Amino acid sequence: MSAEASPRRCATCGRELAAREVYYRFHLVLQGEQDLVEVASDEDEGESLEALVERLARAPEDPRELEEQVHWERSGVVCGACRAVVVRTLTPPTEGAGPH
Protein backbone atom coordinates (compact mmCIF):
# COMPACT_ATOMS: atom_id res chain seq x y z
CA MET A 1 0.00 0.00 0.00
CA SER A 2 1.65 3.26 -1.12
CA ALA A 3 1.05 6.54 0.61
CA GLU A 4 -0.14 9.32 -1.67
CA ALA A 5 2.05 12.39 -1.67
CA SER A 6 0.28 15.49 -0.45
CA PRO A 7 -0.51 17.95 -3.23
CA ARG A 8 2.09 20.62 -3.92
CA ARG A 9 0.87 24.15 -3.12
CA CYS A 10 2.19 27.58 -4.07
CA ALA A 11 3.82 29.16 -1.01
CA THR A 12 2.48 32.58 -1.98
CA CYS A 13 -1.12 32.16 -3.15
CA GLY A 14 -1.79 28.68 -1.71
CA ARG A 15 -3.11 27.33 -4.99
CA GLU A 16 -2.75 23.57 -5.46
CA LEU A 17 -0.32 22.85 -8.30
CA ALA A 18 -1.26 20.10 -10.76
CA ALA A 19 1.22 17.23 -11.14
CA ARG A 20 2.11 18.26 -14.71
CA GLU A 21 2.21 22.00 -13.98
CA VAL A 22 5.52 23.85 -14.03
CA TYR A 23 6.48 25.22 -10.62
CA TYR A 24 9.50 27.11 -9.30
CA ARG A 25 11.56 26.24 -6.23
CA PHE A 26 12.91 29.05 -4.09
CA HIS A 27 15.13 29.49 -1.07
CA LEU A 28 15.15 32.99 0.38
CA VAL A 29 17.42 34.23 3.16
CA LEU A 30 17.16 37.72 4.61
CA GLN A 31 19.97 38.65 6.99
CA GLY A 32 20.05 41.90 8.91
CA GLU A 33 23.31 43.79 8.82
CA GLN A 34 24.52 47.10 10.13
CA ASP A 35 27.80 48.68 9.12
CA LEU A 36 28.12 51.00 12.09
CA VAL A 37 26.77 50.97 15.62
CA GLU A 38 26.77 54.50 17.00
CA VAL A 39 28.58 54.90 20.30
CA ALA A 40 27.83 57.86 22.54
CA SER A 41 30.93 60.03 22.88
CA ASP A 42 31.05 59.60 26.68
CA GLU A 43 30.97 55.77 26.52
CA ASP A 44 33.52 53.32 25.26
CA GLU A 45 32.49 50.63 22.78
CA GLY A 46 32.55 47.79 25.35
CA GLU A 47 30.16 49.56 27.72
CA SER A 48 27.84 50.46 24.85
CA LEU A 49 27.72 46.85 23.66
CA GLU A 50 26.98 45.63 27.20
CA ALA A 51 24.12 48.14 27.48
CA LEU A 52 22.71 46.96 24.14
CA VAL A 53 22.82 43.31 25.24
CA GLU A 54 21.08 44.19 28.53
CA ARG A 55 18.39 46.16 26.68
CA LEU A 56 17.75 43.21 24.35
CA ALA A 57 17.53 40.81 27.32
CA ARG A 58 14.83 43.01 28.90
CA ALA A 59 12.92 43.49 25.64
CA PRO A 60 9.27 42.39 25.71
CA GLU A 61 9.57 40.66 22.31
CA ASP A 62 9.88 36.91 22.00
CA PRO A 63 13.55 35.97 21.39
CA ARG A 64 12.49 34.10 18.23
CA GLU A 65 10.88 37.29 16.92
CA LEU A 66 14.09 39.22 17.56
CA GLU A 67 16.10 36.49 15.83
CA GLU A 68 13.83 36.62 12.76
CA GLN A 69 14.55 40.34 12.51
CA VAL A 70 18.21 39.39 12.01
CA HIS A 71 17.88 36.10 10.10
CA TRP A 72 14.75 34.98 8.21
CA GLU A 73 14.79 31.99 5.90
CA ARG A 74 12.11 30.27 3.84
CA SER A 75 12.01 27.61 1.12
CA GLY A 76 9.22 26.26 -1.03
CA VAL A 77 7.64 26.37 -4.45
CA VAL A 78 5.64 29.01 -6.28
CA CYS A 79 3.38 28.93 -9.34
CA GLY A 80 4.24 30.82 -12.53
CA ALA A 81 2.05 33.82 -11.73
CA CYS A 82 3.57 34.27 -8.27
CA ARG A 83 7.07 33.77 -9.68
CA ALA A 84 6.48 36.75 -11.99
CA VAL A 85 5.50 38.93 -9.00
CA VAL A 86 8.56 37.85 -6.98
CA VAL A 87 10.94 38.45 -9.88
CA ARG A 88 9.42 41.88 -10.55
CA THR A 89 9.63 42.79 -6.86
CA LEU A 90 13.27 41.74 -6.48
CA THR A 91 14.55 43.13 -9.81
CA PRO A 92 16.13 46.58 -9.47
CA PRO A 93 14.13 49.22 -11.34
CA THR A 94 15.50 50.67 -14.53
CA GLU A 95 16.23 54.39 -14.66
CA GLY A 96 13.14 56.50 -14.97
CA ALA A 97 10.82 53.76 -13.70
CA GLY A 98 8.22 54.82 -11.20
CA PRO A 99 7.36 53.05 -7.93
CA HIS A 100 6.04 49.46 -7.99
PDB file of C-alpha atoms in Angstrom:
ATOM      1  CA  MET A   1       0.000   0.000   0.000  1.00  0.00           C
ATOM      2  CA  SER A   2       1.647   3.263  -1.116  1.00  0.00           C
ATOM      3  CA  ALA A   3       1.052   6.545   0.613  1.00  0.00           C
ATOM      4  CA  GLU A   4      -0.136   9.317  -1.674  1.00  0.00           C
ATOM      5  CA  ALA A   5       2.047  12.392  -1.671  1.00  0.00           C
ATOM      6  CA  SER A   6       0.281  15.488  -0.445  1.00  0.00           C
ATOM      7  CA  PRO A   7      -0.514  17.952  -3.227  1.00  0.00           C
ATOM      8  CA  ARG A   8       2.089  20.621  -3.918  1.00  0.00           C
ATOM      9  CA  ARG A   9       0.873  24.152  -3.120  1.00  0.00           C
ATOM     10  CA  CYS A  10       2.193  27.580  -4.066  1.00  0.00           C
ATOM     11  CA  ALA A  11       3.822  29.157  -1.006  1.00  0.00           C
ATOM     12  CA  THR A  12       2.476  32.581  -1.981  1.00  0.00           C
ATOM     13  CA  CYS A  13      -1.116  32.156  -3.147  1.00  0.00           C
ATOM     14  CA  GLY A  14      -1.788  28.683  -1.706  1.00  0.00           C
ATOM     15  CA  ARG A  15      -3.109  27.328  -4.986  1.00  0.00           C
ATOM     16  CA  GLU A  16      -2.748  23.569  -5.457  1.00  0.00           C
ATOM     17  CA  LEU A  17      -0.319  22.847  -8.303  1.00  0.00           C
ATOM     18  CA  ALA A  18      -1.263  20.100 -10.761  1.00  0.00           C
ATOM     19  CA  ALA A  19       1.221  17.231 -11.141  1.00  0.00           C
ATOM     20  CA  ARG A  20       2.106  18.263 -14.713  1.00  0.00           C
ATOM     21  CA  GLU A  21       2.212  21.999 -13.985  1.00  0.00           C
ATOM     22  CA  VAL A  22       5.524  23.851 -14.025  1.00  0.00           C
ATOM     23  CA  TYR A  23       6.483  25.221 -10.615  1.00  0.00           C
ATOM     24  CA  TYR A  24       9.497  27.108  -9.302  1.00  0.00           C
ATOM     25  CA  ARG A  25      11.562  26.240  -6.234  1.00  0.00           C
ATOM     26  CA  PHE A  26      12.909  29.047  -4.086  1.00  0.00           C
ATOM     27  CA  HIS A  27      15.134  29.490  -1.074  1.00  0.00           C
ATOM     28  CA  LEU A  28      15.153  32.992   0.375  1.00  0.00           C
ATOM     29  CA  VAL A  29      17.417  34.227   3.158  1.00  0.00           C
ATOM     30  CA  LEU A  30      17.165  37.720   4.611  1.00  0.00           C
ATOM     31  CA  GLN A  31      19.969  38.649   6.990  1.00  0.00           C
ATOM     32  CA  GLY A  32      20.054  41.896   8.912  1.00  0.00           C
ATOM     33  CA  GLU A  33      23.306  43.792   8.823  1.00  0.00           C
ATOM     34  CA  GLN A  34      24.520  47.102  10.135  1.00  0.00           C
ATOM     35  CA  ASP A  35      27.796  48.676   9.120  1.00  0.00           C
ATOM     36  CA  LEU A  36      28.117  50.999  12.087  1.00  0.00           C
ATOM     37  CA  VAL A  37      26.765  50.970  15.623  1.00  0.00           C
ATOM     38  CA  GLU A  38      26.769  54.497  17.000  1.00  0.00           C
ATOM     39  CA  VAL A  39      28.577  54.905  20.298  1.00  0.00           C
ATOM     40  CA  ALA A  40      27.832  57.862  22.538  1.00  0.00           C
ATOM     41  CA  SER A  41      30.935  60.031  22.879  1.00  0.00           C
ATOM     42  CA  ASP A  42      31.050  59.600  26.676  1.00  0.00           C
ATOM     43  CA  GLU A  43      30.966  55.774  26.515  1.00  0.00           C
ATOM     44  CA  ASP A  44      33.519  53.319  25.259  1.00  0.00           C
ATOM     45  CA  GLU A  45      32.493  50.629  22.778  1.00  0.00           C
ATOM     46  CA  GLY A  46      32.549  47.787  25.352  1.00  0.00           C
ATOM     47  CA  GLU A  47      30.162  49.557  27.718  1.00  0.00           C
ATOM     48  CA  SER A  48      27.844  50.463  24.851  1.00  0.00           C
ATOM     49  CA  LEU A  49      27.716  46.846  23.660  1.00  0.00           C
ATOM     50  CA  GLU A  50      26.982  45.628  27.197  1.00  0.00           C
ATOM     51  CA  ALA A  51      24.119  48.144  27.484  1.00  0.00           C
ATOM     52  CA  LEU A  52      22.711  46.956  24.140  1.00  0.00           C
ATOM     53  CA  VAL A  53      22.820  43.306  25.240  1.00  0.00           C
ATOM     54  CA  GLU A  54      21.078  44.194  28.533  1.00  0.00           C
ATOM     55  CA  ARG A  55      18.393  46.160  26.678  1.00  0.00           C
ATOM     56  CA  LEU A  56      17.750  43.205  24.353  1.00  0.00           C
ATOM     57  CA  ALA A  57      17.531  40.814  27.316  1.00  0.00           C
ATOM     58  CA  ARG A  58      14.828  43.010  28.904  1.00  0.00           C
ATOM     59  CA  ALA A  59      12.916  43.486  25.636  1.00  0.00           C
ATOM     60  CA  PRO A  60       9.266  42.385  25.709  1.00  0.00           C
ATOM     61  CA  GLU A  61       9.567  40.656  22.310  1.00  0.00           C
ATOM     62  CA  ASP A  62       9.884  36.913  22.005  1.00  0.00           C
ATOM     63  CA  PRO A  63      13.550  35.966  21.389  1.00  0.00           C
ATOM     64  CA  ARG A  64      12.494  34.098  18.227  1.00  0.00           C
ATOM     65  CA  GLU A  65      10.876  37.288  16.925  1.00  0.00           C
ATOM     66  CA  LEU A  66      14.089  39.219  17.556  1.00  0.00           C
ATOM     67  CA  GLU A  67      16.096  36.487  15.833  1.00  0.00           C
ATOM     68  CA  GLU A  68      13.829  36.619  12.765  1.00  0.00           C
ATOM     69  CA  GLN A  69      14.548  40.341  12.509  1.00  0.00           C
ATOM     70  CA  VAL A  70      18.208  39.391  12.010  1.00  0.00           C
ATOM     71  CA  HIS A  71      17.878  36.100  10.103  1.00  0.00           C
ATOM     72  CA  TRP A  72      14.753  34.981   8.209  1.00  0.00           C
ATOM     73  CA  GLU A  73      14.794  31.986   5.904  1.00  0.00           C
ATOM     74  CA  ARG A  74      12.109  30.275   3.837  1.00  0.00           C
ATOM     75  CA  SER A  75      12.014  27.612   1.119  1.00  0.00           C
ATOM     76  CA  GLY A  76       9.223  26.260  -1.028  1.00  0.00           C
ATOM     77  CA  VAL A  77       7.643  26.370  -4.448  1.00  0.00           C
ATOM     78  CA  VAL A  78       5.640  29.013  -6.283  1.00  0.00           C
ATOM     79  CA  CYS A  79       3.381  28.934  -9.340  1.00  0.00           C
ATOM     80  CA  GLY A  80       4.238  30.815 -12.527  1.00  0.00           C
ATOM     81  CA  ALA A  81       2.049  33.819 -11.727  1.00  0.00           C
ATOM     82  CA  CYS A  82       3.566  34.268  -8.266  1.00  0.00           C
ATOM     83  CA  ARG A  83       7.070  33.772  -9.683  1.00  0.00           C
ATOM     84  CA  ALA A  84       6.479  36.748 -11.987  1.00  0.00           C
ATOM     85  CA  VAL A  85       5.500  38.931  -9.000  1.00  0.00           C
ATOM     86  CA  VAL A  86       8.555  37.850  -6.975  1.00  0.00           C
ATOM     87  CA  VAL A  87      10.941  38.452  -9.875  1.00  0.00           C
ATOM     88  CA  ARG A  88       9.416  41.883 -10.554  1.00  0.00           C
ATOM     89  CA  THR A  89       9.629  42.794  -6.863  1.00  0.00           C
ATOM     90  CA  LEU A  90      13.271  41.742  -6.484  1.00  0.00           C
ATOM     91  CA  THR A  91      14.551  43.131  -9.811  1.00  0.00           C
ATOM     92  CA  PRO A  92      16.132  46.583  -9.468  1.00  0.00           C
ATOM     93  CA  PRO A  93      14.127  49.219 -11.339  1.00  0.00           C
ATOM     94  CA  THR A  94      15.505  50.670 -14.534  1.00  0.00           C
ATOM     95  CA  GLU A  95      16.235  54.391 -14.656  1.00  0.00           C
ATOM     96  CA  GLY A  96      13.137  56.503 -14.966  1.00  0.00           C
ATOM     97  CA  ALA A  97      10.823  53.759 -13.703  1.00  0.00           C
ATOM     98  CA  GLY A  98       8.215  54.819 -11.196  1.00  0.00           C
ATOM     99  CA  PRO A  99       7.356  53.051  -7.933  1.00  0.00           C
ATOM    100  CA  HIS A 100       6.042  49.458  -7.985  1.00  0.00           C
TER     101      HIS A 100
END
